[in-house]
PDB file of C-alpha atoms in Angstrom:
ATOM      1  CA  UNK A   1       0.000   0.000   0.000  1.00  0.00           C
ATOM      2  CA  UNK A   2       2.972   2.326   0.757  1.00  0.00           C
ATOM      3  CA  UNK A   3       4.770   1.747  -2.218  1.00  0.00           C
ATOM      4  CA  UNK A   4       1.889   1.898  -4.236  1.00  0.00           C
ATOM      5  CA  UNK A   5       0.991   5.497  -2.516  1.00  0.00           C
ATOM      6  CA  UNK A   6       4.382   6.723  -3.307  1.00  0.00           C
ATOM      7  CA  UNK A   7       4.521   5.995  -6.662  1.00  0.00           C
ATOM      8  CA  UNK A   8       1.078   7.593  -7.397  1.00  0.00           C
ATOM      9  CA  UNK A   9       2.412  10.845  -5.308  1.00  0.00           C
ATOM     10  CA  UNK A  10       5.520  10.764  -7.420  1.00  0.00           C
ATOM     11  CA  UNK A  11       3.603  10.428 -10.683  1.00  0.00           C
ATOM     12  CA  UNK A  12       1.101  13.407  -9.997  1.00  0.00           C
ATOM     13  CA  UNK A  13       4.031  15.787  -8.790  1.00  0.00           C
ATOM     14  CA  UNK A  14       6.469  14.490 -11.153  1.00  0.00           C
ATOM     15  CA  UNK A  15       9.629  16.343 -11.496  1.00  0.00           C
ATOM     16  CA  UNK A  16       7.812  19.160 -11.078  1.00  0.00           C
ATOM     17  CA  UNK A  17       9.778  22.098 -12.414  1.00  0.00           C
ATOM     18  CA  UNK A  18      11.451  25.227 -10.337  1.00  0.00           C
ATOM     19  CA  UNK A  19       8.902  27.869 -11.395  1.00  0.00           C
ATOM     20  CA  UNK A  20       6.642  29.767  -8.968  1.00  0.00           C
ATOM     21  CA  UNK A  21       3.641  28.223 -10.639  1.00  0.00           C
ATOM     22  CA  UNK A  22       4.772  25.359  -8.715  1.00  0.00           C
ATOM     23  CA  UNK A  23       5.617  26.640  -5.414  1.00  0.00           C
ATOM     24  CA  UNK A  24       2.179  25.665  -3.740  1.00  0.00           C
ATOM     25  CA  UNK A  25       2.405  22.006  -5.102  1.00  0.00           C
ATOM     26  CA  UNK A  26       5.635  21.588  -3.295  1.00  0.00           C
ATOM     27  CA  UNK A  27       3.921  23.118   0.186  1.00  0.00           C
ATOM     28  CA  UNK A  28       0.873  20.251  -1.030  1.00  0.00           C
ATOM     29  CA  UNK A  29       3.186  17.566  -1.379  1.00  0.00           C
ATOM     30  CA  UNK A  30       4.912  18.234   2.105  1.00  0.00           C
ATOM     31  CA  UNK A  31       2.185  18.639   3.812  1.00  0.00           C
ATOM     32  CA  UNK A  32       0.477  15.351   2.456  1.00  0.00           C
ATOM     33  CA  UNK A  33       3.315  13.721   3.349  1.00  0.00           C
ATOM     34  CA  UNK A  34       3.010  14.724   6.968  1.00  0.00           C
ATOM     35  CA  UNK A  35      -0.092  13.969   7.435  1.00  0.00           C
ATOM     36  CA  UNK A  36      -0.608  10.505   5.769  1.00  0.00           C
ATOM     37  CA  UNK A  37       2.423   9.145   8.310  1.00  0.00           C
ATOM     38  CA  UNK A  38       1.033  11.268  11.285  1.00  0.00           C
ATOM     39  CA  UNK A  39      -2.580   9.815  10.673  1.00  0.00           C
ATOM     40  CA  UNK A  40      -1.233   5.967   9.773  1.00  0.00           C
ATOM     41  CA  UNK A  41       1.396   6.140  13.104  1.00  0.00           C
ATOM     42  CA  UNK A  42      -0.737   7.786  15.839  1.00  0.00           C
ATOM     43  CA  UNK A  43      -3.506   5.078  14.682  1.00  0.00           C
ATOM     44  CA  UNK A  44      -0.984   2.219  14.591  1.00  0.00           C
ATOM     45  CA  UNK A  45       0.174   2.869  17.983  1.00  0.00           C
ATOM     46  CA  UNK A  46      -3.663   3.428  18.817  1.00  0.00           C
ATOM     47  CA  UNK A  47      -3.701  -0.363  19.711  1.00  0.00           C
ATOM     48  CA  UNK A  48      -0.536  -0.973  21.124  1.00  0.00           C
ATOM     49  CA  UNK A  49      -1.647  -1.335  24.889  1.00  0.00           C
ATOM     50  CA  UNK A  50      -4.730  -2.387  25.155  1.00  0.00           C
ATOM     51  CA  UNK A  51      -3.961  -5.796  23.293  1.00  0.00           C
ATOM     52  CA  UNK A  52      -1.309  -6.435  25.531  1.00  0.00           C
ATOM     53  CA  UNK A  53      -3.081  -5.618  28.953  1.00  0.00           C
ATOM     54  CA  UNK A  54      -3.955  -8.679  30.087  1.00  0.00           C
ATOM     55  CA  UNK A  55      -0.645 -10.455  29.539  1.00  0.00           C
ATOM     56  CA  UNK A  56       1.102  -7.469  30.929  1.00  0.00           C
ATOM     57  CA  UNK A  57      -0.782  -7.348  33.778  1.00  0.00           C
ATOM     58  CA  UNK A  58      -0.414 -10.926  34.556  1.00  0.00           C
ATOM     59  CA  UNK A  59       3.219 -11.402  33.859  1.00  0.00           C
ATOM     60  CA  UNK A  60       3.995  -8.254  36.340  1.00  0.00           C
ATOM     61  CA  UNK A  61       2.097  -9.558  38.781  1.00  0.00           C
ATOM     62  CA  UNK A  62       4.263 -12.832  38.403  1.00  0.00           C
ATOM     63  CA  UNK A  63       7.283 -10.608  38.711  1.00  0.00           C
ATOM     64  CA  UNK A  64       8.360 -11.994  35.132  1.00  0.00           C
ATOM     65  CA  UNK A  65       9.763  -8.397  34.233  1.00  0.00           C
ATOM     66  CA  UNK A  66       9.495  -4.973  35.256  1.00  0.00           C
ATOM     67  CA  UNK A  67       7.484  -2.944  32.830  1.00  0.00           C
ATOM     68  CA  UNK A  68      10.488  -0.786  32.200  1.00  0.00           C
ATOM     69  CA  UNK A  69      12.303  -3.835  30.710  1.00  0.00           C
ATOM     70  CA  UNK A  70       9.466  -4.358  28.693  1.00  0.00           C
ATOM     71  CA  UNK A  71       8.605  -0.680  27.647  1.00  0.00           C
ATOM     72  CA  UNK A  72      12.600  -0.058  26.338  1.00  0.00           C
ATOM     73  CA  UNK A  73      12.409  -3.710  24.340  1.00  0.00           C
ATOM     74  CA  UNK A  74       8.970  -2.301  22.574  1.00  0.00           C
ATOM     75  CA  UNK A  75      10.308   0.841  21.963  1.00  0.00           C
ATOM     76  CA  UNK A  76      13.392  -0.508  20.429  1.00  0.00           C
ATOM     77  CA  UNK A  77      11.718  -3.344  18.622  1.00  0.00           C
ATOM     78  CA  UNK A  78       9.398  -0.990  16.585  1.00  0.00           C
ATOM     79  CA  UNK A  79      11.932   1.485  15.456  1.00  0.00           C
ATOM     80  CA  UNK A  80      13.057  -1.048  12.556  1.00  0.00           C
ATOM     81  CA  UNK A  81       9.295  -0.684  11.648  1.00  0.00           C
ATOM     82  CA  UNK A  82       8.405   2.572  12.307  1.00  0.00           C
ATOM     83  CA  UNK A  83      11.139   3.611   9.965  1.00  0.00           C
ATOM     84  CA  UNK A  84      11.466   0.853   6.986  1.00  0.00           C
ATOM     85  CA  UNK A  85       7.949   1.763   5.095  1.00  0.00           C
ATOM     86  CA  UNK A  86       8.519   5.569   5.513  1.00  0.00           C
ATOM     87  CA  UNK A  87      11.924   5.047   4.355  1.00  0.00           C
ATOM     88  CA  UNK A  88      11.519   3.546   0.735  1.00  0.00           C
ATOM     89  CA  UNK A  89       8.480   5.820   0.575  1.00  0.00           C
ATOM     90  CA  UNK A  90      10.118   8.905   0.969  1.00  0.00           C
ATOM     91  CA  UNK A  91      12.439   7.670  -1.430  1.00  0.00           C
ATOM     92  CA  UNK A  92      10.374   7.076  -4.040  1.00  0.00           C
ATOM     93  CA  UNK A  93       8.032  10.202  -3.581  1.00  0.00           C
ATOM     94  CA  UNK A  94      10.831  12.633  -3.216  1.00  0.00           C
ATOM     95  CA  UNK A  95      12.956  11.867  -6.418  1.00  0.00           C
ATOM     96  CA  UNK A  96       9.843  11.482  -8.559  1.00  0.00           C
ATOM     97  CA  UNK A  97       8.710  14.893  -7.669  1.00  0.00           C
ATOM     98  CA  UNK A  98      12.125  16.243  -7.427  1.00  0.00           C
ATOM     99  CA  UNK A  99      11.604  18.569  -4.647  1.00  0.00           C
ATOM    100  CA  UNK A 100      15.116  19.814  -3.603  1.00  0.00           C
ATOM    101  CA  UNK A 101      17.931  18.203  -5.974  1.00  0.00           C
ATOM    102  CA  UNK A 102      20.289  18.379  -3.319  1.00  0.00           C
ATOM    103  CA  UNK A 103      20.998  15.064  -1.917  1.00  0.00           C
ATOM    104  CA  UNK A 104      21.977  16.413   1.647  1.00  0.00           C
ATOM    105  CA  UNK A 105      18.337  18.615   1.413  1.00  0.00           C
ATOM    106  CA  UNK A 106      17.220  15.006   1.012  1.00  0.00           C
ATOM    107  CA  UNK A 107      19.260  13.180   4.058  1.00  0.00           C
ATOM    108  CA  UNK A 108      17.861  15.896   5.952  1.00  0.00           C
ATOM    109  CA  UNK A 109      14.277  15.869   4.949  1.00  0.00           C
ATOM    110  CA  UNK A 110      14.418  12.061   5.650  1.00  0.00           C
ATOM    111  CA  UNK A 111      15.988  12.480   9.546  1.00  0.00           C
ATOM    112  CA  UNK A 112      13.350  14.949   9.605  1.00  0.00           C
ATOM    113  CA  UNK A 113      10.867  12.834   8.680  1.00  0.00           C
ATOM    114  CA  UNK A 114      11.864   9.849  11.188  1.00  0.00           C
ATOM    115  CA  UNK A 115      11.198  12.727  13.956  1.00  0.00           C
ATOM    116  CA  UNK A 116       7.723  13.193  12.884  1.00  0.00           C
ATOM    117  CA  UNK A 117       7.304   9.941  12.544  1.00  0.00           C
ATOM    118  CA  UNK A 118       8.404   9.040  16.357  1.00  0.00           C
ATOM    119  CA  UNK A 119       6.629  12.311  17.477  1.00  0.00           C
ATOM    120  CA  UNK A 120       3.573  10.756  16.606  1.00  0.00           C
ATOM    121  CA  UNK A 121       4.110   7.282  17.065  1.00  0.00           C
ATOM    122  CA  UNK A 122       4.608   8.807  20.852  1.00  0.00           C
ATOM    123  CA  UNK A 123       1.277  10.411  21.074  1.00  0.00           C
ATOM    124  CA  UNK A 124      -0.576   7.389  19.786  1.00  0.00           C
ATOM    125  CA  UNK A 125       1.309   5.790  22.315  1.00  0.00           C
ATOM    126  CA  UNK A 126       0.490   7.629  25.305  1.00  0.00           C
ATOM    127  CA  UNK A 127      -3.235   7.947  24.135  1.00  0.00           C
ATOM    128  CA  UNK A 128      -2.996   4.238  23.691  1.00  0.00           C
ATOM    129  CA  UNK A 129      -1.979   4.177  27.650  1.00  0.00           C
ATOM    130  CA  UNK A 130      -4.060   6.782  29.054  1.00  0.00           C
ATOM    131  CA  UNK A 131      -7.571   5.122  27.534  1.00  0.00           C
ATOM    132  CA  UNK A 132      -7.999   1.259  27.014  1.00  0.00           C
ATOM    133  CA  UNK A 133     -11.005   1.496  25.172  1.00  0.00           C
ATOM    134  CA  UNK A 134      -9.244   1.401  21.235  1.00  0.00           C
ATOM    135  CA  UNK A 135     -12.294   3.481  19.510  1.00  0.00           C
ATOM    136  CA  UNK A 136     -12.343   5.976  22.095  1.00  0.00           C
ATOM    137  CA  UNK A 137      -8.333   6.408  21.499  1.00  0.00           C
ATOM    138  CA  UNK A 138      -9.087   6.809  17.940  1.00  0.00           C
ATOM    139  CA  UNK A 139     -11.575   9.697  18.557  1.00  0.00           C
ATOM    140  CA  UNK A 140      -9.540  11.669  20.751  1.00  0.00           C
ATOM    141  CA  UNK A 141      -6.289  10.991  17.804  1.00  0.00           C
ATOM    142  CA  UNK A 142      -8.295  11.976  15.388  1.00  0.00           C
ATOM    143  CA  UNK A 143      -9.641  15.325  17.016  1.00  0.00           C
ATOM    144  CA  UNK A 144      -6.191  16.220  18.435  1.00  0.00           C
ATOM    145  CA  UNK A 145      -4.352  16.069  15.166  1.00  0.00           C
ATOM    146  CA  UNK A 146      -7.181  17.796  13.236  1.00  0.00           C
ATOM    147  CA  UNK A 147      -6.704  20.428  15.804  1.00  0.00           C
ATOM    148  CA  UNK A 148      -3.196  20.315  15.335  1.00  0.00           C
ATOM    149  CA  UNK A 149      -3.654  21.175  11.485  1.00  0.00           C
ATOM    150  CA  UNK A 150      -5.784  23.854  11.540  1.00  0.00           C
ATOM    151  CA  UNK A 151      -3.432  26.100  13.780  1.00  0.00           C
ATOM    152  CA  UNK A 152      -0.024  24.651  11.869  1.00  0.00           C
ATOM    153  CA  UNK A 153      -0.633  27.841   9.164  1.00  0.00           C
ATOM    154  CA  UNK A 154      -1.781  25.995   6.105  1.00  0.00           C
ATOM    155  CA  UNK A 155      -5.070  26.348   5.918  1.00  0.00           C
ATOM    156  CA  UNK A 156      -5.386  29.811   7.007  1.00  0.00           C
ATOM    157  CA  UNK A 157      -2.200  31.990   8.020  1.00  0.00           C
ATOM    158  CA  UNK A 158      -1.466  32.353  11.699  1.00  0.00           C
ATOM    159  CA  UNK A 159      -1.746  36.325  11.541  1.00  0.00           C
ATOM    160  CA  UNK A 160      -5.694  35.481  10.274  1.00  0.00           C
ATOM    161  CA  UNK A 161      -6.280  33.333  13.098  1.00  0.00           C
ATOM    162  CA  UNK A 162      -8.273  35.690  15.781  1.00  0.00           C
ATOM    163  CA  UNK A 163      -6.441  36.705  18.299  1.00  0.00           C
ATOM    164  CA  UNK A 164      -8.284  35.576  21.119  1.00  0.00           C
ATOM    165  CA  UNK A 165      -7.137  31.797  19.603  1.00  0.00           C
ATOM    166  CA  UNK A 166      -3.843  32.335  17.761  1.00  0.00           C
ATOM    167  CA  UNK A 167      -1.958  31.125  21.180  1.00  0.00           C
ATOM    168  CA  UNK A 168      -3.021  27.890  20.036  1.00  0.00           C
ATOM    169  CA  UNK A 169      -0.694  27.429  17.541  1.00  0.00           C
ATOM    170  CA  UNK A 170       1.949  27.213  20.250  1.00  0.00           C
ATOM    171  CA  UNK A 171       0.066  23.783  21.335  1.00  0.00           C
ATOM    172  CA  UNK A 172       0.405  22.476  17.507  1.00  0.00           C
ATOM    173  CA  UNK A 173       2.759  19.912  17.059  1.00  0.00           C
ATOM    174  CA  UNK A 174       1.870  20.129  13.176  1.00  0.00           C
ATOM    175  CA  UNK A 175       3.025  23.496  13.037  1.00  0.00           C
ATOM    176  CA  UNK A 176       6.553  22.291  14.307  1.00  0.00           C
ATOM    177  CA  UNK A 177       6.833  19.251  12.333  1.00  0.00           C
ATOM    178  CA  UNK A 178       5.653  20.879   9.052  1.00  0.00           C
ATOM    179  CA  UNK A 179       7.602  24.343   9.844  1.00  0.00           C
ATOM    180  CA  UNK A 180      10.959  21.885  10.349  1.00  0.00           C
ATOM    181  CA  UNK A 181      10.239  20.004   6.672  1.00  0.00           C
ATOM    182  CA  UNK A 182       9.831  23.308   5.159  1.00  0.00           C
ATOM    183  CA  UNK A 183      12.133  25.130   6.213  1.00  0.00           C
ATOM    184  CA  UNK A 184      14.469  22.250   4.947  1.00  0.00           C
ATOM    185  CA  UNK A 185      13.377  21.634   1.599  1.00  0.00           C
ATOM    186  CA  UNK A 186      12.816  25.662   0.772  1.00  0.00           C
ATOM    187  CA  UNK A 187      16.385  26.282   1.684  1.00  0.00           C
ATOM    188  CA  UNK A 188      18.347  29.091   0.110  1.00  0.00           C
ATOM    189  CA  UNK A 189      19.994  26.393  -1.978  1.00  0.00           C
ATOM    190  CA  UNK A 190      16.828  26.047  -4.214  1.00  0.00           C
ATOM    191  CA  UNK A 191      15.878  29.044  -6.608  1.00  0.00           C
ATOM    192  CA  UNK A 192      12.164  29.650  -8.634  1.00  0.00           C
ATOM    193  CA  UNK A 193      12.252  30.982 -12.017  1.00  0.00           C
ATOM    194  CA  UNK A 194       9.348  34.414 -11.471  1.00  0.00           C
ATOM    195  CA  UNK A 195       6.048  34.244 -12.822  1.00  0.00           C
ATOM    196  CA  UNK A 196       6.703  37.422 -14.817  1.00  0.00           C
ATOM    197  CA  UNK A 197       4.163  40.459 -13.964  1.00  0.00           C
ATOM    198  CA  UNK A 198       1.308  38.220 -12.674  1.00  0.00           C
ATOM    199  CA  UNK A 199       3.888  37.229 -10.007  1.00  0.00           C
ATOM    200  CA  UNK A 200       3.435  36.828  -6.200  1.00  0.00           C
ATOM    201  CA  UNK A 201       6.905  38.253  -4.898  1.00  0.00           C
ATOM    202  CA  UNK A 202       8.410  41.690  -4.774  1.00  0.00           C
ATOM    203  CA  UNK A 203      11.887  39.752  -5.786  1.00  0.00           C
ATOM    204  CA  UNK A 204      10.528  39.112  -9.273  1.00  0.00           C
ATOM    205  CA  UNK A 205       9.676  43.080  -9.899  1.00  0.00           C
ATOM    206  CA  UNK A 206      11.749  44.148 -12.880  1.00  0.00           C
ATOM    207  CA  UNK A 207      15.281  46.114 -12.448  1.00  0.00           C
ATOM    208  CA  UNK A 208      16.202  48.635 -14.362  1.00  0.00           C
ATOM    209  CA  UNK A 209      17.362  46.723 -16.619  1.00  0.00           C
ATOM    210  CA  UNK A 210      14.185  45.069 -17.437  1.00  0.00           C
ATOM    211  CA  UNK A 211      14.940  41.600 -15.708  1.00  0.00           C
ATOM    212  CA  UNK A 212      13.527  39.611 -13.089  1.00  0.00           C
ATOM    213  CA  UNK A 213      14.855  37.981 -10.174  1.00  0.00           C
ATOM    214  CA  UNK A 214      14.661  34.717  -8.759  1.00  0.00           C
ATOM    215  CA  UNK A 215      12.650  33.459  -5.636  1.00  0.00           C
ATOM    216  CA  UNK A 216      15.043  31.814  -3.472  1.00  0.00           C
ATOM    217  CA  UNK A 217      13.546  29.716  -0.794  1.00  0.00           C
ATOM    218  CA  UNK A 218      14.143  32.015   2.075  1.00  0.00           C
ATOM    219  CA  UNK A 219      11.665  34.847  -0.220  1.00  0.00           C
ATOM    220  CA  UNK A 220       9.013  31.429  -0.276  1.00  0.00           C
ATOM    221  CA  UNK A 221       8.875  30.687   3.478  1.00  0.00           C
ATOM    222  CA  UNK A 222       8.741  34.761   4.287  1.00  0.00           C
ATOM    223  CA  UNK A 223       5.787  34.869   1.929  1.00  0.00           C
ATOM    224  CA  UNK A 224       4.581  32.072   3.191  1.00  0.00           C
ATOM    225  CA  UNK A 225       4.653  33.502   6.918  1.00  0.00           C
ATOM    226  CA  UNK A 226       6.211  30.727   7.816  1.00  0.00           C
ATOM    227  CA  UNK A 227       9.950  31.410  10.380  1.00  0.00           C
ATOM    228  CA  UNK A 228      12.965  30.598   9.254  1.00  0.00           C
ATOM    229  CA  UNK A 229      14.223  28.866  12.468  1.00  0.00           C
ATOM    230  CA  UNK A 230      14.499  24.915  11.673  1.00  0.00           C
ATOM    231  CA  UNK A 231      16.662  24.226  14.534  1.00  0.00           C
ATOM    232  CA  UNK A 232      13.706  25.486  17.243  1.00  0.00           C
ATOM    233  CA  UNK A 233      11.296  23.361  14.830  1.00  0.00           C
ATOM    234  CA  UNK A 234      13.474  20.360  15.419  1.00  0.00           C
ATOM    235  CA  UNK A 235      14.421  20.674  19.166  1.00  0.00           C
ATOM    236  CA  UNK A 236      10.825  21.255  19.908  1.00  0.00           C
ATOM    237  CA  UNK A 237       9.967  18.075  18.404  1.00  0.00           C
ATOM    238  CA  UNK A 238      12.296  16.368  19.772  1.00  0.00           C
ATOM    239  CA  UNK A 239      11.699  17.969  23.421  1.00  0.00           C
ATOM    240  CA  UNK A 240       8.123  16.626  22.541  1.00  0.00           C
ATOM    241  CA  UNK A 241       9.181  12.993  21.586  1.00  0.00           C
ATOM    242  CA  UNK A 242      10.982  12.651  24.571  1.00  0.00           C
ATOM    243  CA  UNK A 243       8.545  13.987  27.294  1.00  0.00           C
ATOM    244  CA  UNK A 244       5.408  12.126  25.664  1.00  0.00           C
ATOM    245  CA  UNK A 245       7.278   8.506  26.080  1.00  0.00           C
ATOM    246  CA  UNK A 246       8.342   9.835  29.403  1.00  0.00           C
ATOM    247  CA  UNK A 247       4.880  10.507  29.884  1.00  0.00           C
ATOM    248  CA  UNK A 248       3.830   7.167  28.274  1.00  0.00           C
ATOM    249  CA  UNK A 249       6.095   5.325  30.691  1.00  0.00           C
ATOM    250  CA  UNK A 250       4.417   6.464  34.034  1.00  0.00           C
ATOM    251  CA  UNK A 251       0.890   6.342  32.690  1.00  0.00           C
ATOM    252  CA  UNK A 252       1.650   2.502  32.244  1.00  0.00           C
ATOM    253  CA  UNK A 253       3.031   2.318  35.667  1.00  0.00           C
ATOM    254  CA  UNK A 254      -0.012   3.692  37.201  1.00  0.00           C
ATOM    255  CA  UNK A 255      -2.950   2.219  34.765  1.00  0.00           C
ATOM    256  CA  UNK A 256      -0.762  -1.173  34.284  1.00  0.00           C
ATOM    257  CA  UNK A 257      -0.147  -1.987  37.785  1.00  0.00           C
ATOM    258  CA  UNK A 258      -0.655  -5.586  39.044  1.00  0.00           C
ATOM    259  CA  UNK A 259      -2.499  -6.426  42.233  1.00  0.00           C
ATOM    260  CA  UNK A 260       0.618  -7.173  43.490  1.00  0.00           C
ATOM    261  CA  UNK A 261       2.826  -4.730  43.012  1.00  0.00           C
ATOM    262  CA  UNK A 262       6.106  -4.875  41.235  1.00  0.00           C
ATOM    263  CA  UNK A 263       8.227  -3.065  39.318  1.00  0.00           C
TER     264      UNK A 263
END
């Protein structure tokens, strides 16, 4: 299904060329990207726990492990997983469309993209932990994350927003996650030929000499309202990843526990 998703994203964007005609394609194809792997991860992790309960339960109470021994082997045990489909997708769906020719843009994108990925497997995680009841879980995914896109600046721009609700986009983690992959594939090393007078961007105004600039990526995300400030994108996200396991972890301890206690 993956593969077959990828290829059918790489044919519709297909090499699509550096022009600002194609500028919002490339914002289309990133953020489809994020989305399909947030939705498929957070509900994938959706039914980690609850399967499990019983046996974990049982095998605590038997002091067969503690439950950090088994948390750490799960966690570890799924990152082979977690990362392998995304992988050769991303692979496929990136070259096709040719977003960024620059094969470090690329590396990037894809470490990028593991983040997200392990950002939201950890939320589907801990809502996995917090509520045993799998369709509940799934409600309260799917209305978090929808949440999450509306205030991530895509749909409507963040300076729109009324201001008695803007301060939620601080509490989207789309916002961060799509602000880190597009700040990385519209870096300065990727120029747009100008749309000519019907253009966008005060770049592609006409010298005195009669010719037009180039958009550089930097011009795109500043159009865009979106900050130039990938690093605070990605250390946010990875703040995130770590505290939601963290929190994962001791909502276990306390909705997991045994009747006799242990571990």
């Amino acid at each position: 299904m993956y593969m077959i998703t990828a290829v059918f994203m790489g044919l519709c964007w297909f090499q699509l060329p550096r022009k600002e005609e194609t500028i919002r394609d490339r914002f289309g194809l990133l953020f489809f990207v994020a989305i399909f792997w947030s939705f498929f991860m957070m509900f994938q992790a959706a039914t980690a726990f609850p399967s499990e309960r019983a046996v974990l339960l049982r095998e605590r109470a038997q002091g067969a492990y503690r439950l950090s021994a088994y948390f750490v082997a799960k966690q570890v045990a799924d990152v082979a997983q977690n990362w392998l489909n995304p992988t050769l997708f991303i692979v496929i769906a990136y070259w096709l469309s040719d977003l960024n020719p620059s094969a470090g843009t690329f590396l990037q994108y894809w470490i990028l993209l593991m983040l997200a990925i392990e950002l939201s497997t950890s939320l589907g995680l801990f809502v996995s932990a917090a509520e045993p009841n799998i369709r509940k879980a799934l409600v309260y995914l799917t209305i978090g994350l929808l949440a999450s896109m509306l205030f991530a600046g895509f749909f409507i721009r963040t300076g729109n927003i009324p201001i008695w609700i803007r301060w939620m986009q601080w509490l989207s983690y789309f916002k961060y996650m799509l602000g880190a992959h597009l700040t990385t594939v519209f870096a300065d090393n990727i120029a747009f030929d100008c749309a000519g007078s019907d253009s966008g961007f005060n770049v592609c105004d006409a010298s005195d000499d009669g010719a037009a600039g180039q958009i550089s990526g930097s011009d795109v995300l500043e159009q865009s309202d979106i900050q130039n400030i990938p690093l605070a994108y990605i250390l946010v996200m990875l703040c995130l990843t770590i505290g939601v396991r963290i929190g994962t972890y001791y909502t276990l301890y306390y909705k997991y526990k045994p009747t006799s206690p242990t571990g």
